[in-house]
XYZ file of C-alpha atoms in Angstrom:
500
model
C 105.615 105.179 75.488
C 102.671 106.931 77.048
C 104.148 110.446 76.794
C 105.066 110.034 73.141
C 101.755 108.639 71.945
C 98.668 110.616 71.050
C 96.066 109.369 73.484
C 92.347 109.469 73.111
C 92.067 109.479 76.874
C 91.932 113.110 78.010
C 90.809 114.768 81.194
C 87.183 115.707 81.092
C 86.574 119.411 80.783
C 84.357 119.060 83.816
C 87.410 118.215 85.933
C 89.064 121.462 84.927
C 86.065 123.731 85.383
C 85.058 125.486 88.609
C 83.038 123.211 90.863
C 79.658 124.174 92.249
C 79.175 122.295 95.496
C 75.710 120.898 96.035
C 73.817 121.941 99.140
C 74.506 119.463 101.907
C 77.757 118.193 100.381
C 80.402 117.221 102.940
C 83.185 118.410 100.613
C 83.971 122.088 100.924
C 85.016 122.303 97.271
C 83.247 119.313 95.731
C 86.406 117.171 95.533
C 87.662 113.985 97.207
C 84.296 112.288 97.623
C 86.446 109.183 98.027
C 90.049 109.235 99.269
C 92.462 110.458 96.585
C 94.899 108.032 94.977
C 98.159 108.738 93.238
C 101.939 108.928 93.587
C 104.297 111.358 95.318
C 108.019 111.393 94.655
C 109.275 112.133 98.180
C 109.656 108.670 99.746
C 111.487 107.288 96.723
C 113.451 110.287 95.451
C 113.489 113.076 98.049
C 115.000 116.177 96.472
C 116.467 114.199 93.554
C 113.529 114.897 91.251
C 113.149 116.448 87.813
C 110.770 116.655 84.867
C 112.025 113.465 83.232
C 111.526 111.407 86.382
C 108.000 112.733 86.850
C 106.995 112.072 83.268
C 108.597 108.635 83.116
C 106.743 107.712 86.321
C 103.488 109.002 84.860
C 104.040 106.857 81.765
C 104.577 103.775 83.911
C 101.443 104.500 85.906
C 99.498 104.375 82.651
C 101.334 101.393 81.182
C 100.986 99.328 84.375
C 97.254 100.025 84.655
C 97.647 102.037 87.852
C 95.866 105.062 86.402
C 92.874 102.928 85.553
C 92.840 101.488 89.059
C 92.328 105.034 90.341
C 95.852 106.330 90.955
C 95.235 109.651 89.221
C 97.507 112.186 90.899
C 101.209 112.646 90.100
C 102.485 114.864 92.909
C 105.724 116.841 92.764
C 107.014 117.275 96.314
C 109.638 119.641 97.782
C 112.817 120.948 96.097
C 111.315 121.926 92.743
C 111.848 125.677 93.311
C 114.553 128.226 92.823
C 115.965 129.685 96.011
C 114.605 133.114 95.054
C 111.214 134.316 93.847
C 110.859 136.198 90.571
C 110.870 139.982 90.269
C 107.061 140.014 90.571
C 107.099 137.837 93.689
C 105.989 134.540 92.156
C 107.587 131.160 92.741
C 109.988 129.977 90.038
C 110.852 126.402 89.113
C 114.463 125.232 89.026
C 115.422 125.596 85.375
C 117.908 122.721 85.485
C 115.344 120.255 86.814
C 112.451 121.683 84.783
C 113.944 123.285 81.653
C 110.563 123.701 79.957
C 108.844 124.923 83.119
C 106.163 123.382 85.320
C 103.284 124.103 82.932
C 104.863 121.911 80.253
C 105.131 119.011 82.717
C 101.569 119.566 83.901
C 100.256 119.583 80.334
C 101.969 116.305 79.465
C 100.675 114.641 82.621
C 97.158 115.804 81.783
C 97.551 114.460 78.264
C 98.096 111.015 79.793
C 94.751 111.205 81.563
C 96.398 111.906 84.898
C 96.249 114.854 87.281
C 99.099 116.979 88.555
C 99.961 117.888 92.133
C 102.514 120.208 93.719
C 103.969 121.089 97.089
C 104.420 124.172 99.229
C 104.380 124.978 102.940
C 102.446 127.288 105.216
C 105.683 128.813 106.419
C 108.527 131.084 105.399
C 110.381 128.120 103.919
C 109.562 124.589 102.830
C 110.915 121.725 104.905
C 113.933 121.605 102.547
C 114.379 125.385 103.047
C 113.106 126.630 99.711
C 110.733 129.617 99.445
C 107.264 128.767 100.779
C 103.858 130.411 100.798
C 103.213 132.063 104.175
C 102.332 135.668 103.304
C 102.284 134.832 99.576
C 99.123 132.727 99.456
C 97.268 134.726 96.791
C 100.058 134.911 94.237
C 101.154 131.331 94.845
C 97.632 129.945 94.529
C 97.219 131.763 91.228
C 100.600 130.479 90.042
C 99.532 126.922 90.815
C 96.244 127.463 88.986
C 98.049 128.914 85.958
C 100.308 125.865 85.879
C 97.323 123.502 85.842
C 97.791 122.111 89.339
C 95.050 119.755 90.586
C 96.390 118.934 94.073
C 98.337 120.989 96.614
C 100.247 119.318 99.425
C 100.681 122.109 101.981
C 103.287 121.482 104.677
C 103.950 123.000 108.109
C 107.650 123.862 108.305
C 108.989 127.269 109.376
C 105.505 128.483 110.274
C 106.639 131.507 112.301
C 104.967 130.155 115.419
C 101.489 130.391 113.921
C 100.333 127.239 115.712
C 99.591 126.193 119.256
C 95.828 126.657 119.152
C 93.244 125.338 116.745
C 92.334 128.913 115.804
C 95.907 129.855 114.876
C 96.348 126.790 112.685
C 92.894 127.115 111.152
C 93.484 130.721 110.152
C 96.875 130.025 108.596
C 95.688 127.042 106.554
C 92.385 128.700 105.695
C 94.219 131.627 104.094
C 95.616 129.276 101.468
C 92.282 127.469 101.189
C 90.510 130.700 100.336
C 93.253 131.707 97.906
C 92.928 128.403 96.062
C 89.161 128.772 95.852
C 89.433 132.260 94.422
C 91.465 131.028 91.453
C 88.381 129.191 90.160
C 90.399 126.040 89.545
C 89.406 122.944 91.548
C 92.425 121.741 93.534
C 92.548 119.022 96.159
C 93.854 120.772 99.249
C 95.958 118.407 101.343
C 97.012 119.879 104.677
C 100.265 118.450 105.998
C 100.348 119.858 109.518
C 101.194 116.522 111.185
C 98.140 116.491 113.458
C 99.133 119.707 115.257
C 96.221 121.461 116.956
C 93.810 118.563 116.222
C 92.959 119.290 112.548
C 90.299 116.542 112.513
C 88.174 118.901 114.623
C 88.244 121.894 112.239
C 89.691 121.114 108.805
C 86.583 119.591 107.180
C 85.237 122.973 106.053
C 88.442 124.145 104.382
C 90.533 121.133 103.290
C 90.137 117.769 101.587
C 92.587 115.922 103.820
C 94.847 116.529 106.787
C 97.853 114.691 108.087
C 97.066 113.338 111.539
C 100.578 112.239 112.599
C 104.255 112.866 112.172
C 105.951 111.456 109.085
C 105.744 107.739 108.377
C 108.828 105.633 107.794
C 109.393 102.188 106.357
C 108.994 100.135 109.532
C 106.133 98.026 110.809
C 106.380 98.753 114.533
C 109.880 99.841 115.551
C 109.657 102.683 118.114
C 111.818 105.719 117.406
C 112.509 108.617 119.775
C 112.022 111.010 116.863
C 108.354 109.976 116.882
C 107.753 110.297 120.632
C 103.939 110.145 120.757
C 101.798 107.036 120.836
C 98.438 108.839 121.039
C 96.698 111.474 118.929
C 97.168 114.039 121.724
C 100.678 114.993 120.689
C 102.746 118.137 121.187
C 105.706 116.868 119.138
C 104.525 114.794 116.134
C 108.079 114.193 114.914
C 108.971 111.761 112.164
C 110.062 108.126 111.780
C 106.608 106.990 112.876
C 105.970 103.298 112.243
C 102.886 101.829 110.597
C 101.492 100.494 113.882
C 102.285 103.758 115.667
C 100.175 105.699 113.161
C 97.354 103.146 113.223
C 97.235 103.363 117.004
C 97.135 107.156 116.976
C 94.338 107.436 114.427
C 92.066 104.828 116.018
C 90.210 107.261 118.336
C 89.580 109.836 115.578
C 88.712 107.701 112.540
C 85.135 108.952 112.618
C 86.330 112.495 111.842
C 87.018 111.461 108.241
C 84.146 111.875 105.805
C 83.535 112.210 102.059
C 85.487 115.248 100.914
C 87.631 115.450 104.062
C 89.910 112.597 105.156
C 92.408 111.667 107.838
C 95.727 111.347 105.977
C 97.997 108.670 107.469
C 100.869 109.771 105.146
C 102.218 108.322 101.921
C 102.496 104.583 101.319
C 105.841 102.920 101.990
C 104.886 99.741 100.123
C 107.853 98.586 98.049
C 110.607 100.563 99.753
C 112.229 97.531 101.347
C 111.879 97.999 105.089
C 109.020 95.553 105.750
C 108.011 92.009 104.920
C 105.330 91.165 102.388
C 102.814 90.469 105.170
C 103.652 93.790 106.823
C 103.167 95.677 103.562
C 99.784 93.963 103.169
C 98.831 95.248 106.623
C 100.018 98.742 105.683
C 98.032 98.887 102.436
C 94.940 97.187 103.869
C 94.697 99.442 106.904
C 95.251 102.657 104.925
C 92.318 101.489 102.770
C 90.160 100.524 105.755
C 90.752 103.815 107.568
C 90.108 105.795 104.363
C 93.480 107.472 104.161
C 94.564 108.822 100.784
C 96.407 106.067 98.897
C 99.469 107.914 97.633
C 102.171 105.544 96.427
C 105.699 106.448 97.487
C 107.950 103.941 95.752
C 109.991 103.895 92.552
C 107.281 102.861 90.114
C 109.696 102.002 87.297
C 111.586 99.546 89.535
C 108.662 97.937 91.342
C 108.899 94.243 92.146
C 106.082 91.860 91.307
C 105.086 91.596 94.980
C 104.939 95.381 95.354
C 102.811 95.707 92.244
C 100.394 92.964 93.298
C 99.781 94.723 96.613
C 99.255 98.191 95.153
C 97.138 96.795 92.302
C 94.697 94.718 94.396
C 91.285 95.995 93.218
C 89.343 94.194 95.971
C 91.179 96.208 98.642
C 91.045 99.435 96.629
C 87.276 98.988 96.311
C 87.079 99.148 100.112
C 88.994 102.432 100.093
C 86.831 103.849 97.322
C 83.488 102.627 98.658
C 80.888 105.336 98.157
C 79.554 105.169 101.731
C 82.709 106.960 102.836
C 82.699 105.375 106.288
C 86.135 104.723 107.855
C 86.663 101.475 109.745
C 86.493 101.525 113.528
C 88.575 99.457 115.914
C 86.171 97.275 117.889
C 88.795 95.786 120.183
C 92.542 95.860 120.734
C 94.233 93.184 122.850
C 97.713 92.253 123.979
C 99.684 89.643 122.056
C 103.153 88.114 122.234
C 105.765 90.863 122.059
C 108.306 91.021 119.251
C 111.935 92.162 119.318
C 110.781 95.778 119.740
C 108.536 94.885 122.708
C 105.498 95.533 120.548
C 102.525 93.227 120.094
C 98.752 93.432 119.790
C 95.782 92.006 117.913
C 92.734 93.984 116.853
C 89.430 93.803 115.024
C 88.406 96.572 112.636
C 84.940 96.912 111.064
C 83.644 99.137 108.265
C 80.089 99.575 106.985
C 79.994 99.589 103.181
C 77.442 100.788 100.656
C 74.668 98.374 99.710
C 74.615 96.719 103.126
C 77.999 94.961 102.900
C 80.659 95.161 105.607
C 84.438 94.887 105.601
C 86.413 93.479 108.504
C 90.134 93.236 109.216
C 91.712 90.901 111.738
C 95.107 92.485 112.393
C 97.809 90.408 114.062
C 100.650 92.671 115.189
C 101.868 89.971 117.561
C 105.051 87.933 117.224
C 103.496 84.586 116.223
C 100.911 83.291 113.786
C 97.540 83.252 115.531
C 94.040 81.940 115.081
C 91.879 85.015 115.538
C 88.146 85.064 116.222
C 85.469 87.676 115.631
C 81.884 87.086 116.623
C 79.020 88.658 114.731
C 78.061 90.311 117.997
C 81.458 92.031 118.036
C 81.345 92.900 114.349
C 77.907 94.481 114.677
C 78.418 95.981 118.110
C 77.279 99.420 116.923
C 73.990 97.917 115.739
C 73.326 96.170 119.054
C 74.138 99.144 121.293
C 72.138 101.944 119.696
C 71.172 104.989 121.716
C 68.360 104.248 124.147
C 68.431 100.572 123.212
C 66.318 101.249 120.111
C 67.143 99.268 116.977
C 65.767 99.804 113.498
C 65.007 96.645 111.587
C 66.448 93.157 112.174
C 69.899 92.990 113.764
C 72.663 91.972 111.327
C 73.837 89.248 113.685
C 70.459 87.540 113.385
C 71.188 86.410 109.815
C 73.925 84.594 107.957
C 76.720 86.221 105.982
C 78.856 85.123 103.061
C 82.564 85.748 103.553
C 84.813 86.992 100.720
C 88.585 86.980 101.163
C 89.931 90.246 99.729
C 93.483 88.938 99.281
C 92.637 85.528 97.797
C 92.681 86.879 94.217
C 96.003 88.647 94.652
C 97.836 88.727 91.345
C 100.462 85.999 90.989
C 104.089 86.896 90.290
C 103.956 85.555 86.737
C 101.181 87.942 85.752
C 102.751 90.850 87.625
C 106.146 90.328 85.992
C 104.521 90.115 82.581
C 102.825 93.481 83.135
C 105.930 95.155 84.565
C 108.069 93.919 81.674
C 105.589 95.135 79.083
C 104.546 91.666 77.946
C 100.897 92.066 78.988
C 98.603 94.956 78.132
C 96.514 96.389 80.939
C 95.307 99.586 79.289
C 92.018 99.874 77.416
C 89.413 97.352 78.551
C 92.023 95.750 80.833
C 89.799 92.709 81.187
C 89.656 89.199 79.737
C 88.519 85.782 80.828
C 91.965 84.900 82.196
C 92.732 87.899 84.364
C 89.326 89.330 85.242
C 89.693 88.212 88.872
C 92.982 90.107 89.261
C 92.602 93.296 87.203
C 90.097 96.098 87.091
C 89.521 99.292 85.123
C 87.824 101.902 87.284
C 88.103 104.461 84.486
C 85.613 102.441 82.442
C 83.506 101.165 85.352
C 83.643 103.049 88.660
C 84.099 100.921 91.766
C 80.560 101.563 92.968
C 79.144 100.216 89.709
C 81.506 97.244 89.681
C 80.449 96.188 93.166
C 76.781 96.442 92.183
C 77.563 94.215 89.190
C 79.206 91.672 91.529
C 82.522 91.968 89.715
C 84.725 89.166 91.035
C 87.869 91.325 91.008
C 86.211 93.605 93.558
C 84.356 91.128 95.741
C 87.256 88.759 96.336
C 86.883 85.006 96.706
C 83.927 83.565 98.596
C 85.647 81.246 101.030
C 82.887 80.389 103.469
C 79.867 81.721 105.302
C 78.889 82.337 108.897
C 75.463 81.638 110.323
C 73.434 83.875 112.609
C 75.066 84.586 115.979
C 78.186 82.838 114.664
C 81.924 83.408 114.859
C 84.473 84.004 112.117
C 87.872 82.397 112.661
C 91.041 82.923 110.652
C 94.696 81.957 110.879
C 96.534 85.252 110.619
C 100.302 85.336 110.129
C 102.710 87.180 112.398
C 102.563 90.893 111.528
C 99.803 90.041 109.094
C 96.163 90.612 108.283
C 93.008 88.789 107.245
C 90.609 91.072 105.381
C 87.087 90.154 104.314
C 83.975 91.552 102.693
C 80.768 90.302 104.346
C 77.559 90.099 102.319
C 74.218 89.227 103.892
C 72.507 85.984 102.956
C 68.813 85.726 102.304
C 67.044 84.693 105.510
C 68.643 83.626 108.788
C 70.603 80.526 109.782
C 71.326 78.657 112.951
C 74.360 79.560 115.000
C 77.649 78.267 113.695
C 81.400 78.828 114.131
C 83.108 79.199 110.791
C 86.840 78.808 110.224
C 88.632 80.321 107.235
């Protein structure tokens, strides 16, 4: 087992040293240049969490190759505390759940080559009514640093009314930001204020991510009165927000995300049983396209093959981790046949990637399978409508593009089951001639380098091409997605409609 073995893989000392941020960096603390990836216990376990569960999950993340895909953070959510602080005012871990203390857990997670995250709230109490950090930011930040914490999820419950304007929320969250910085330990600072007071307008200079909606739940598009808003302009964020509800709310503010500071659409529900396989593919694909943190929220030890093959798709993860750091934008959103919840739409999303590539997603949230079309003029609309009508260089729609399906190399169930049952090794080089299209090791070769090397696991399967001024067509299943990487061809071609 990973925890019991002596591993050569250790965290670099550079990760644990104070970060000096380069002039002009968009990250306030030098972290999260790409969206963070990891696992949080809340969606799968809630308050039923302890040291053994954390460490066993961390072991599985290593054994299943998830660490080497980029899932680095193991985040301990609410309910880890005692109900009372210590005599010196510091937070204390529950001795029954964590008999050796938090530092011992943190050290073992680090020894596996992973990073450790924790939870508190910018209020008097956490959401589960344990002691929280409002008024205790300095001592709590230092406690987290002493325990070796690399990521702080900072919630919004019981905030004493210190919200209602952007300035009030900024000041409250910035107090913890400054306290974390003063410890000298780099920590990803993840604000969880549910989109209150429009954090996408002010959080970039003091946080690495911010929740932009009420809590997600494991439903594709079912409306729920506890999540009353359908737009970003929301006085009551609530909870039980569906996947499509959150996607719709973030669409107008996707451009606020940037390297070092990301819109957080909440933890992944993939694998928790409330959606179909196609719906989970939409969920994972769109979180990657919009550049949300990819924080798994399922029981890793009990994952099914289909869950694993979604979470372990390197071609989709490469879109999330693309070094350009540009979130996808929704080009159009149209009505479609309504489902049982009176919901239905289709949309086109486009993302500019590093090296001149593009990613597109044709999202069918309608009630029937549909042939969907996207013209190059639509895909490159931002290039054809530049300010003042001035363009720089040839328009992308004036040349042909090769089309790579990012789900075509999805791992088959046989391979996934073999990995989950321990019959296939995915640590170390993680690559061989048989599985190189399905597996990837980003620890050895970062995604940016793999894309430059044309690694087939990252590019997907070339299924077709589209000529200049052409149209891409795809059959997209009900509540499903078609997701492609586009790569420019040499020279231009005559107009052509291309069906996938």
